[in-house]
XYZ file of C-alpha atoms in Angstrom:
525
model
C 11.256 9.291 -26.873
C 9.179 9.082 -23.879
C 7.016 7.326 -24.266
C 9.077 3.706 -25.074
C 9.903 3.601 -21.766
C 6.000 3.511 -20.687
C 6.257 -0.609 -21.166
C 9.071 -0.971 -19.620
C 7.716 -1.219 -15.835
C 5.831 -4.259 -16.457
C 8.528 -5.855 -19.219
C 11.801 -5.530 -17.306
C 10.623 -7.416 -14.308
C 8.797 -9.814 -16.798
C 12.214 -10.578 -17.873
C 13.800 -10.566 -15.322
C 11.533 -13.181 -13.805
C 12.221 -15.507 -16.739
C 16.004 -15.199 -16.181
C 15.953 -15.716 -12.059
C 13.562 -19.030 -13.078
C 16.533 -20.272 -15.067
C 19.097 -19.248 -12.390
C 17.190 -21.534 -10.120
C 19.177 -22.956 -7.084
C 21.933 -20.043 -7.838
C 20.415 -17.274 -5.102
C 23.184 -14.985 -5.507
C 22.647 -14.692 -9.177
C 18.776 -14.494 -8.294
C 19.636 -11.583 -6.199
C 21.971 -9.577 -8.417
C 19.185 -9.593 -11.300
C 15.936 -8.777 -9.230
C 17.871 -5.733 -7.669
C 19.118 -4.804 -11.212
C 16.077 -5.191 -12.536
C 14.459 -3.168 -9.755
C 16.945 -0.129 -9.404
C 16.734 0.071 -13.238
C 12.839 0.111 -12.836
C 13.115 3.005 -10.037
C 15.240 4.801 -12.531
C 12.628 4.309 -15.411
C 10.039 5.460 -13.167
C 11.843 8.727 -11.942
C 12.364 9.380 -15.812
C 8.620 8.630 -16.461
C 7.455 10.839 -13.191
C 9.821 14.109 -14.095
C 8.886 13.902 -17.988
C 4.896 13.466 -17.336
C 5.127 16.595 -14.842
C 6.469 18.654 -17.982
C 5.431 17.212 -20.711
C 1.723 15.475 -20.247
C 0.472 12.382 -19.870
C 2.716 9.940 -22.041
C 0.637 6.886 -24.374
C 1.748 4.042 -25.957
C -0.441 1.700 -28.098
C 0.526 -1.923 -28.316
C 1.928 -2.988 -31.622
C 0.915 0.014 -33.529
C -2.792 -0.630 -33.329
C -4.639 2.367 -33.643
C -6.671 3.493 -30.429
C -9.360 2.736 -29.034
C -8.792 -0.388 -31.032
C -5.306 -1.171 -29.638
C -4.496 -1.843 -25.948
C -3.533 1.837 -24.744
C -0.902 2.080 -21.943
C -1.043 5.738 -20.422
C 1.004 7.119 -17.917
C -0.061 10.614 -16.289
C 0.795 12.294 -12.859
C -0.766 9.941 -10.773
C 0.334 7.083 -12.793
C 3.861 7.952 -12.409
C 3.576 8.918 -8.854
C 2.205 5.610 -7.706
C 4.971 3.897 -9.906
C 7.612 5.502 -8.323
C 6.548 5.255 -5.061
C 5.912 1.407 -5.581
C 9.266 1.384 -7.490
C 10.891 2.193 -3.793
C 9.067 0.433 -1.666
C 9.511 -3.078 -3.349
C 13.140 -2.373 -3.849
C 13.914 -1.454 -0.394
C 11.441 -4.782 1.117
C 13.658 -7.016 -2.022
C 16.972 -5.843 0.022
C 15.299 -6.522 3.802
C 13.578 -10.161 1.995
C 17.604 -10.742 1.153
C 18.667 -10.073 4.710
C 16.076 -12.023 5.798
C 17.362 -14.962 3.883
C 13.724 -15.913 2.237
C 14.703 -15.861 -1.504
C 15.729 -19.369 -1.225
C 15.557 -21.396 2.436
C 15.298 -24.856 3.797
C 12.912 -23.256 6.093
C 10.928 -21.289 3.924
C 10.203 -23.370 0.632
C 12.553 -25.765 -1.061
C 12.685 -24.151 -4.538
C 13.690 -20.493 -5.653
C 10.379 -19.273 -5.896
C 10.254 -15.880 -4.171
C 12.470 -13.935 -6.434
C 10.886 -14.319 -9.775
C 7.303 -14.614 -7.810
C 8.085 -10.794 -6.981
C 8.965 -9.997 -10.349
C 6.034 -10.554 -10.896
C 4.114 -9.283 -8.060
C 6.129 -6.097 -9.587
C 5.077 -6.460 -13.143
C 1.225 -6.622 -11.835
C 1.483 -3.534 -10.131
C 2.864 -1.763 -12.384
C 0.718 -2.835 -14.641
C -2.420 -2.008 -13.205
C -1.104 1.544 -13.146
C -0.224 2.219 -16.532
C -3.567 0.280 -18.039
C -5.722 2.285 -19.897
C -8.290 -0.076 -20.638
C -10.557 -1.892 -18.260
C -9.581 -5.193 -19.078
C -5.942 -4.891 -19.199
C -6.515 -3.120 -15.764
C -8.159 -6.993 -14.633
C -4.668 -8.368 -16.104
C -2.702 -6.574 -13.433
C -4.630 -7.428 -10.866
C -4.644 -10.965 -11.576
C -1.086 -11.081 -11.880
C -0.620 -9.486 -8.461
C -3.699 -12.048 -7.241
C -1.469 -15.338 -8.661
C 2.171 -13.861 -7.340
C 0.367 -13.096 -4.057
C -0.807 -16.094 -3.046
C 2.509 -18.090 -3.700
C 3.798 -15.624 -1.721
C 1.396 -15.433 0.921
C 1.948 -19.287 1.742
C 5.598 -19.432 1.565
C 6.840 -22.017 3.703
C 3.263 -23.848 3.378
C 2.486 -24.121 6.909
C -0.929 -24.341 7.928
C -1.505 -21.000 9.265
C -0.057 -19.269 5.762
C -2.345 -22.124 4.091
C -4.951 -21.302 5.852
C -4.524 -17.640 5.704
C -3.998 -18.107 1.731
C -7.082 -19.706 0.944
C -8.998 -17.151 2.663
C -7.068 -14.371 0.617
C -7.448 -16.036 -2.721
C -10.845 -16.541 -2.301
C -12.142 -13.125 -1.808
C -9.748 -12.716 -4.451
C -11.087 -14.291 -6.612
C -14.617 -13.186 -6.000
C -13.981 -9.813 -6.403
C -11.992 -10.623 -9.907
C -15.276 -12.214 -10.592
C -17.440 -8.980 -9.638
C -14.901 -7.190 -11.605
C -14.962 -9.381 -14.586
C -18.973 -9.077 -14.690
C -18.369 -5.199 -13.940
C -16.514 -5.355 -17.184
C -18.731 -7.493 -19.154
C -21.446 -4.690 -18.559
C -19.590 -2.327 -19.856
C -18.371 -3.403 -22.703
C -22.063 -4.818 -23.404
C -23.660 -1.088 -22.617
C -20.669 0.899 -24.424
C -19.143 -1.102 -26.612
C -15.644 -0.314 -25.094
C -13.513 -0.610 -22.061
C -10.708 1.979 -22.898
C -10.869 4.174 -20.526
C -10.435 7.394 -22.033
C -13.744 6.675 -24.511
C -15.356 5.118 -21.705
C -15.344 8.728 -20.108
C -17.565 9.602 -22.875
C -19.801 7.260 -23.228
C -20.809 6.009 -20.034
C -22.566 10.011 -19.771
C -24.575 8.858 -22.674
C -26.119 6.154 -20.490
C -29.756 6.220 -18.329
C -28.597 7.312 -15.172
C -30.119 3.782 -13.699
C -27.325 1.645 -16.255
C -24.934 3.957 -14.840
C -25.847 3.311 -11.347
C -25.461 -0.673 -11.698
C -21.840 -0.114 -13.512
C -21.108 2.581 -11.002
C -21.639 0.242 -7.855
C -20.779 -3.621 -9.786
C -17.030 -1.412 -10.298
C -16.824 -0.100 -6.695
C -17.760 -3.693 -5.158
C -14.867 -4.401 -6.757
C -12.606 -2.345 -6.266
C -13.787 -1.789 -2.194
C -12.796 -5.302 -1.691
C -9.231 -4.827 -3.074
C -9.005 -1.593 -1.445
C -10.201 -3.016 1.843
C -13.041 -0.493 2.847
C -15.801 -1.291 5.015
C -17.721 -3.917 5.085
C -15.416 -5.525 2.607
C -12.400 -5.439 4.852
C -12.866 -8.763 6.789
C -10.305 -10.944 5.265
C -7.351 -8.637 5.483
C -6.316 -8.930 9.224
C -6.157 -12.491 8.967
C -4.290 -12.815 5.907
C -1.385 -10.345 6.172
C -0.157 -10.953 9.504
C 0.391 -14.769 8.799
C 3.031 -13.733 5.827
C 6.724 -13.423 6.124
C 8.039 -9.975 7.576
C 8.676 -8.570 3.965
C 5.947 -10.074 2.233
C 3.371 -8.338 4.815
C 4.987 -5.222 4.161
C 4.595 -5.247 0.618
C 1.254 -6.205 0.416
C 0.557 -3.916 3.170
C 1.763 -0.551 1.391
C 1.368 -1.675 -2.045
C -1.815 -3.771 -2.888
C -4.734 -2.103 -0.859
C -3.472 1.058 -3.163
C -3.644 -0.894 -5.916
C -7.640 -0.405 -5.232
C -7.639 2.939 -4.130
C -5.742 3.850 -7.556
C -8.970 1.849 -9.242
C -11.373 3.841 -7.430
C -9.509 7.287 -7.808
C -9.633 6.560 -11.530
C -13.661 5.320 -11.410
C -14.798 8.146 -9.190
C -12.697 11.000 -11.388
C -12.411 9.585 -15.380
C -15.375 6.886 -15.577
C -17.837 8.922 -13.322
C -17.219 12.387 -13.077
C -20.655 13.118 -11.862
C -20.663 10.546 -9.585
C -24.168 10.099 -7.525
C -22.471 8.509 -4.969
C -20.637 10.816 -3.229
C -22.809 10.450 -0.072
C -22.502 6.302 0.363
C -18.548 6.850 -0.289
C -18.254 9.162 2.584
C -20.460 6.967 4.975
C -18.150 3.990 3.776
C -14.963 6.360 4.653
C -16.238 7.256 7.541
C -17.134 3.282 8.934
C -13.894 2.126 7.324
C -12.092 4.918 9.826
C -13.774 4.224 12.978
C -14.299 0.259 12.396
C -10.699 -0.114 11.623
C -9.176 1.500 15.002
C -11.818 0.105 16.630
C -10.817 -3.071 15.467
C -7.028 -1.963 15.812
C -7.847 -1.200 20.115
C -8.539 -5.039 21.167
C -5.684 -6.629 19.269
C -2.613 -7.990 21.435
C -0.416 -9.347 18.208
C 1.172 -6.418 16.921
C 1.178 -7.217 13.048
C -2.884 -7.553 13.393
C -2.918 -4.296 15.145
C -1.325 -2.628 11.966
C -3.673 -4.514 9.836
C -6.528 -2.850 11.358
C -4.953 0.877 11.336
C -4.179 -0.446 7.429
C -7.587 -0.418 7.253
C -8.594 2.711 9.016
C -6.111 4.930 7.134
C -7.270 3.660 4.136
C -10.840 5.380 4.969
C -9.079 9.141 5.158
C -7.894 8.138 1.589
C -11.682 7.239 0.144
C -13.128 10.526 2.094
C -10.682 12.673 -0.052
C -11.641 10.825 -3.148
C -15.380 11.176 -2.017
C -15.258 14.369 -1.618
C -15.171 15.024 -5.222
C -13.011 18.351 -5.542
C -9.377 19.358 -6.469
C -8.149 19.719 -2.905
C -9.865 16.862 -1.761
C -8.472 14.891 -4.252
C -4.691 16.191 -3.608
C -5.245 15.549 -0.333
C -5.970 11.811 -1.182
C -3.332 11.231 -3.405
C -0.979 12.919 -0.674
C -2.056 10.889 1.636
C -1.803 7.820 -0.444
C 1.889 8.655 -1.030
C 2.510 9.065 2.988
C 0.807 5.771 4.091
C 2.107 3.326 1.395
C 5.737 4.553 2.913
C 4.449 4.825 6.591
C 2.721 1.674 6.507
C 5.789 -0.728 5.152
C 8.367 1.119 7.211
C 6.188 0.145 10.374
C 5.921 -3.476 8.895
C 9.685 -4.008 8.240
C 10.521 -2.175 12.021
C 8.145 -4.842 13.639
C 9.374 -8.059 11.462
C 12.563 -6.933 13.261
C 10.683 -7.337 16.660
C 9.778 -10.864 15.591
C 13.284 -11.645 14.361
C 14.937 -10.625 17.500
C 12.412 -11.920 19.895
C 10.302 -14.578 18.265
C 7.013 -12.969 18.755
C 4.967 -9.805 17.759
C 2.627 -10.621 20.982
C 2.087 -7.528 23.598
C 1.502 -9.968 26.032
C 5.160 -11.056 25.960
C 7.299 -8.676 24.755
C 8.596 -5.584 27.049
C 11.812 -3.406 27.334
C 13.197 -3.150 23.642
C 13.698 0.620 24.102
C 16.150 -0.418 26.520
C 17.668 -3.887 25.076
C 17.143 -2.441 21.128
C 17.235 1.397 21.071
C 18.126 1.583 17.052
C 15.103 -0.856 16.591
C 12.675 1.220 18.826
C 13.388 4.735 16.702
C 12.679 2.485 13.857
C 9.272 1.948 14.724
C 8.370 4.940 16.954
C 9.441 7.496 14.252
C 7.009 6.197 11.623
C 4.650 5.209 14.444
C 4.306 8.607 15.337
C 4.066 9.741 11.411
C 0.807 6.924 11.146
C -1.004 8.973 13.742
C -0.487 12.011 12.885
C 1.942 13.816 14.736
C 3.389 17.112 13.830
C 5.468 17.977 11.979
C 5.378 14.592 10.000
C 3.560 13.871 6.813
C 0.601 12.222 8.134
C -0.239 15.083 9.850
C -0.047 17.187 6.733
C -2.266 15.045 5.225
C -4.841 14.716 8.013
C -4.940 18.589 8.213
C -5.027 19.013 4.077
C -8.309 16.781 4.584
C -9.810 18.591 7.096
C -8.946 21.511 5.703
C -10.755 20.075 2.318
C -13.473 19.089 4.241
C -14.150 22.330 5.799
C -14.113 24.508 2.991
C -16.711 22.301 0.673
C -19.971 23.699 4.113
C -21.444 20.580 3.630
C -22.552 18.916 7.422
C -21.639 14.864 6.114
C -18.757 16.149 4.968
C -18.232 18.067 8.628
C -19.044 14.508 10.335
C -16.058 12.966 8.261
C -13.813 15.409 9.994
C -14.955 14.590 13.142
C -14.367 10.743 13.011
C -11.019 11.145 10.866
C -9.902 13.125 13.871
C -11.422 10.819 16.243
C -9.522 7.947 14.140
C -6.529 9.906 14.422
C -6.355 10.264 18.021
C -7.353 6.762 18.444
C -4.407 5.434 16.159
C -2.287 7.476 18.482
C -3.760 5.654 21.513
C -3.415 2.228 20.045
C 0.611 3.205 19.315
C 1.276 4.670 22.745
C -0.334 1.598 24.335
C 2.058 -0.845 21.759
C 4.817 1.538 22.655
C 4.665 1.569 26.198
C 4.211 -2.443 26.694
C 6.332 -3.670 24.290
C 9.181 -1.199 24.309
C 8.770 0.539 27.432
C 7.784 -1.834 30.584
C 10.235 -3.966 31.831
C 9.343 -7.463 30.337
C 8.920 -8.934 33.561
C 6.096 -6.957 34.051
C 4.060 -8.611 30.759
C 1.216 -11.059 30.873
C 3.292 -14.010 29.946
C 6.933 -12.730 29.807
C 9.760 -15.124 27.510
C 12.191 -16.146 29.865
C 15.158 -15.121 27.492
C 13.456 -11.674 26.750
C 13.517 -11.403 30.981
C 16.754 -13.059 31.736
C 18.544 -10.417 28.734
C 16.764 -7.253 30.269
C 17.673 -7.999 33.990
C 21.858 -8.776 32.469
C 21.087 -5.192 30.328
C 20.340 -3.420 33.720
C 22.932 -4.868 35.590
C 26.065 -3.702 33.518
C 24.170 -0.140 33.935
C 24.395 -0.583 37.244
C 28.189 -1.290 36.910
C 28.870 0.941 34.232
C 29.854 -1.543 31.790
C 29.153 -2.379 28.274
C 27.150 -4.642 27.675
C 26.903 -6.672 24.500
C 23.701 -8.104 23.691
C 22.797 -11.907 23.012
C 20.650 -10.921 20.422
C 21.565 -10.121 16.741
C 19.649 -9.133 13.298
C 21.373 -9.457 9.796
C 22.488 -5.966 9.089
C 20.663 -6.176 5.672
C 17.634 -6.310 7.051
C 18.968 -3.208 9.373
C 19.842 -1.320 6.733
C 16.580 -1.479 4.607
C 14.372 -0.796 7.289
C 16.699 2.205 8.118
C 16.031 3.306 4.562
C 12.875 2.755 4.453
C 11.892 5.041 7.399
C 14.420 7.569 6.362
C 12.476 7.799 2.826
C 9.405 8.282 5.624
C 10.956 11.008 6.908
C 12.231 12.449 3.481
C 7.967 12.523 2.420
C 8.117 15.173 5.546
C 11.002 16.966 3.890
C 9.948 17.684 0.583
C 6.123 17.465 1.510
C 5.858 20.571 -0.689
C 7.198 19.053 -3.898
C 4.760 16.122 -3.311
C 2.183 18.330 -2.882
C 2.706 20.406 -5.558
C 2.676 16.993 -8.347
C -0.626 15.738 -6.191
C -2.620 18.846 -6.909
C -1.613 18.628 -10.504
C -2.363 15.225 -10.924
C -6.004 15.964 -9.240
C -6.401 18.841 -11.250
C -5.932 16.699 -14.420
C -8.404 14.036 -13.314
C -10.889 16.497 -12.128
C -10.746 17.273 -15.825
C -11.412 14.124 -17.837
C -11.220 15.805 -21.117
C -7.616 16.358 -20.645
C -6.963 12.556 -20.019
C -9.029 11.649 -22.847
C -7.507 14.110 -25.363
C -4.357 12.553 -24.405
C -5.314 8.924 -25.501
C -7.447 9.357 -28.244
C -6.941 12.975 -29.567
C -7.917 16.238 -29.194
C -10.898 16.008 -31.176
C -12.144 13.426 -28.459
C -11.364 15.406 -25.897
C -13.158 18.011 -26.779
C-alpha cells in the first residue's frame, strides 16, 4: 500500500500545474490549488518518510514493466528525508511568494506564470529524488533547469535576463556533461538503473571507471556548486525575487549534493577519489567565505556562505564512512532550512527598505526588532553557534574527521573550522552595520532609512509610541516566522534527525541493501 504513493510527489504537482494553467488570470484560485497541492504533498511525504524508516526502502516500477527493464522509482531514508524537507521549504516560500504578491503582478510579469512554473520546479525535485535510474534522474533535473529559468527572469528586466542566461547556460552545459556521463554508461554497462549499475560498474577496468567516475562528478559539482565550478551562482541568485532566491538557494544546490551522495555511496563504493573530493571540500570552504568577506550586497554575501557550507557537506560525503556520511546528510538537512530562512529574513530587509546594500542600510534592530531576530537567530545557526544545529553538525564532522587518523582528513577540520569562524565574522560584520549602527553612520545612508531612525529615537526620548512608516504584508511575516521556527525545531529534535541520518548512511554504505530492494534479493546478494 506504500508504495502507490511513491509517484505521487512528482504527479500531484504535475496536476496541479495543469489546473492553475487553466485558472489563468484567477490568482486566488491559483493559490488555493498550489497550497493544496503542496500541504497534500508534505503529507505524502511524512507518510513516505515514517513508512521507509520501518519498513525499507519502498519501489515502484512504471506501468508494470519488470525491472531493470522498467523505469524504477525508489524511495529509501535519504530519499524521503530530502522529500520532506523540500516538501516544507517550498510550501512555506509558496505562502511568503503569496504575501509577496508575485504569483500574478503588473510589476512582475503580465501572465500567471509563477504558480504552475513552481509546480513544476516541485515536480523536478521531487523527481530527481525518487529516480532510480540515471536517465530519469537527467529528467528531474531538466525540469527544475526549464522551471528555473522562467523563474529566475521573472519580471524580465535586464539584470534577471542577464543573470538568467548566465544560469541556463552552465545549465545546460552541465546537462550536457551529464547526458555524455550517461551515454558512457549505458555504452560500458548496458544499463543506467541504478541499483544494477552498482554491480556492474565493479566489473569495469578501473581506468573506464575513472572516466565515468569524474564525467558524473563534473556534473554533478556544477549543480552542487563546489569549487571551481561555483562561479555562476553569486551572480545568478541574488538577481531573483526574494522567494525565488530562497528556493533555489536551499533546494537546488542539494539537488547535486543528493547526486553525488548517491555516486560516491551506490555507483562507486570504492571510490578512488576520496582524496580530490576532500581537496575540492576543502577549496569550496575557504573560497566561498573568502568570497563571502568582500561582498557589501547582502543577498551575494549569502551566496558565497551558500557556497562554503556546501563544502562541509562534500567533506562528509568524502570521507567515505558511516559517521561521515550522517554527518553530511545532517548537515544537509540543517542548511537547506538555515539557508532559506536567512533568504526570506533578508527579502524582508529589501521589502522594507529597498535595498540589501551594507553601505546603506543601518539601525533595523532598532526600527524592525521582529525582523532582526528573524535573521540573527538563523544567522547565528549558519555559523555555528551553540546550541543550534549547525553547530551539531560542524562538531559531528569534526568529530568524523578525527576518528578516521588520516592527516588530509585532519587539514579538512582545520579549514571547516576556519570557515566556520569566518562565516561568523562575515555575520557579525552584516549584523552590526546593517542592524546595529545608526544609519546615519553608513557609507551612503537613504534619507528615509535616516529621517525614520532619528523620529524612532525621538519618541524614546519622550516616552512615546511610536508607529513606524514602514510596513510588510503579514504573509510574508508569517512564513518567514515559520520558516525560522522549523530552524529552530532541527535544534529541537536534532536527535530524531540524527538518528534517520545514520540509518540512511548506514544503508548506502551498504549498496547491496539498496540493490536487493530494486531488483531482488538474489541481486543483492
Amino acid at each position: 500500500m506504500l508504495g502507490v504513493l511513491v509517484p505521487l510527489p512528482v504527479l500531484l504537482p504535475l496536476i496541479g500545474a495543469g489546473i492553475t494553467l487553466m485558472l489563468s488570470g484567477r490568482r486566488r484560485g491559483q493559490t488555493a490549488v498550489t497550497v493544496a497541492m503542496l500541504a497534500i504533498v508534505l503529507a505524502i511525504d511524512l507518510v513516505l518518510l515514517f513508512g521507509v524508516d520501518s519498513r525499507g526502502t519502498q519501489v515502484v516500477a512504471v506501468g508494470g514493466w519488470e525491472l531493470p527493464f522498467g523505469i524504477a522509482l525508489a524511495v529509501d531514508r535519504l530519499s524521503a528525508v530530502m522529500l520532506v524537507v523540500s516538501a516544507i521549504v517550498t510550501l512555506l516560500v509558496l505562502v511568503y511568494a503569496v504575501g509577496q504578491e508575485m504569483a500574478d503582478t503588473a510589476n512582475e510579469t503580465p501572465v500567471s506564470v509563477f504558480n504552475p512554473t513552481y509546480l513544476i520546479l516541485c515536480a523536478g525535485v521531487a523527481a530527481a529524488f525518487i529516480a532510480g535510474d540515471l536517465f530519469n534522474l537527467y529528467v528531474g533535473f531538466e525540469m527544475l533547469l526549464g522551471a528555473s529559468y522562467v523563474l529566475l527572469t521573472l519580471g524580465a528586466t535586464a539584470q534577471r535576463i542577464r543573470a538568467g542566461v548566465t544560469y541556463i547556460v552552465i545549465s545546460l552545459v552541465s546537462s550536457l556533461i551529464f547526458l555524455m556521463g550517461i551515454g558512457f554508461v549505458f555504452a560500458a554497462t548496458g544499463t543506467v538503473n541504478i541499483a544494477q549499475l552498482s554491480v556492474r560498474i565493479g566489473e569495469l577496468p578501473e581506468d573506464i571507471q575513472l572516466i565515468l567516475h569524474v564525467t558524473l562528478l563534473i556534473a554533478f559539482g556544477i549543480k552542487a556548486a563546489v569549487f571551481p565550478l561555483a562561479f555562476w551562482l553569486p551572480d545568478s541568485y541574488p538577481t531573483a525575487p526574494a522567494p525565488v532566491t530562497a528556493v533555489f538557494a536551499g533546494l537546488l544546490t542539494k539537488v547535486g549534493i543528493y547526486a553525488i551522495i548517491r555516486t560516491e555511496t551506490v555507483l562507486f563504493a570504492e571510490s578512488n577519489l576520496r582524496t580530490p573530493l576532500l581537496v575540492v571540500g576543502a577549496l569550496t570552504m575557504i573560497v566561498g567565505i573568502l568570497g563571502a568577506i568582500a561582498q557589501s550586497e547582502i543577498k551575494r554575501l549569502l551566496s558565497f556562505t551558500l557556497i562554503s557550507h556546501i563544502g562541509y557537506m562534500i567533506f562528509g560525503v568524502a570521507m567515505g564512512t558511516v559517521e561521515g556520511l550522517t554527518a553530511a546528510i545532517f548537515y544537509t538537512v540543517h542548511h537547506i532550512i538555515v539557508q532559506s530562512a536567512l533568504f526570506l529574513a533578508i527579502g524582508l530587509v529589501e521589502q522594507r527598505n529597498g535595498t540589501t546594500s551594507i553601505r546603506k542600510l543601518g539601525g533595523l534592530a532598532v526600527l524592525a526588532p521582529g525582523l532582526s531576530m528573524l535573521f540573527f537567530i538563523p544567522a547565528l545557526n549558519l555559523a555555528g553557534i551553540p546550541p543550534f544545529s549547525g553547530f551539531i553538525g560542524k562538531a559531528a564532522l569534526f568529530q568524523a574527521g578525527f576518528e578516521t587518523r588520516d592527516w588530509l582528513i585532519f587539514v579538512l577540520v582545520a579549514a571547516g573550522a576556519l570557515t566556520s569562524l569566518l562565516t561568523l565574522y562575515v555575520i557579525g560584520k552584516t549584523w552590526n552595520l546593517a542592524f546595529w549602527r545608526d544609519p546615519d553612520d553608513a557609507e551612503e545612508p537613504t534619507e528615509d532609512l535616516v529621517e525614520e531612525f532619528e523620529e524612532r529615537k525621538a519618541a524614546l526620548a519622550d516616552g512615546q509610541r511610536w508607529q513606524g512608516t514602514q510596513t510588510m504584508p503579514r504573509t510574508m511575516i508569517v512564513s518567514a516566522t515559520l520558516m525560522v521556527a522549523v530552524s529552530v525545531l532541527v535544534t529541537v529534535f536534532a536527535g530524531t534527525i540524527w538518528d534517520i541520518s545514520a540509518r540512511a548512511a548506514e544503508n548506502l554504505r551498504s549498496p547491496s541493501t539498496y540493490v536487493s530492494s530494486v531488483l531482488g534479493e538474489e541481486a543483492g546478494s
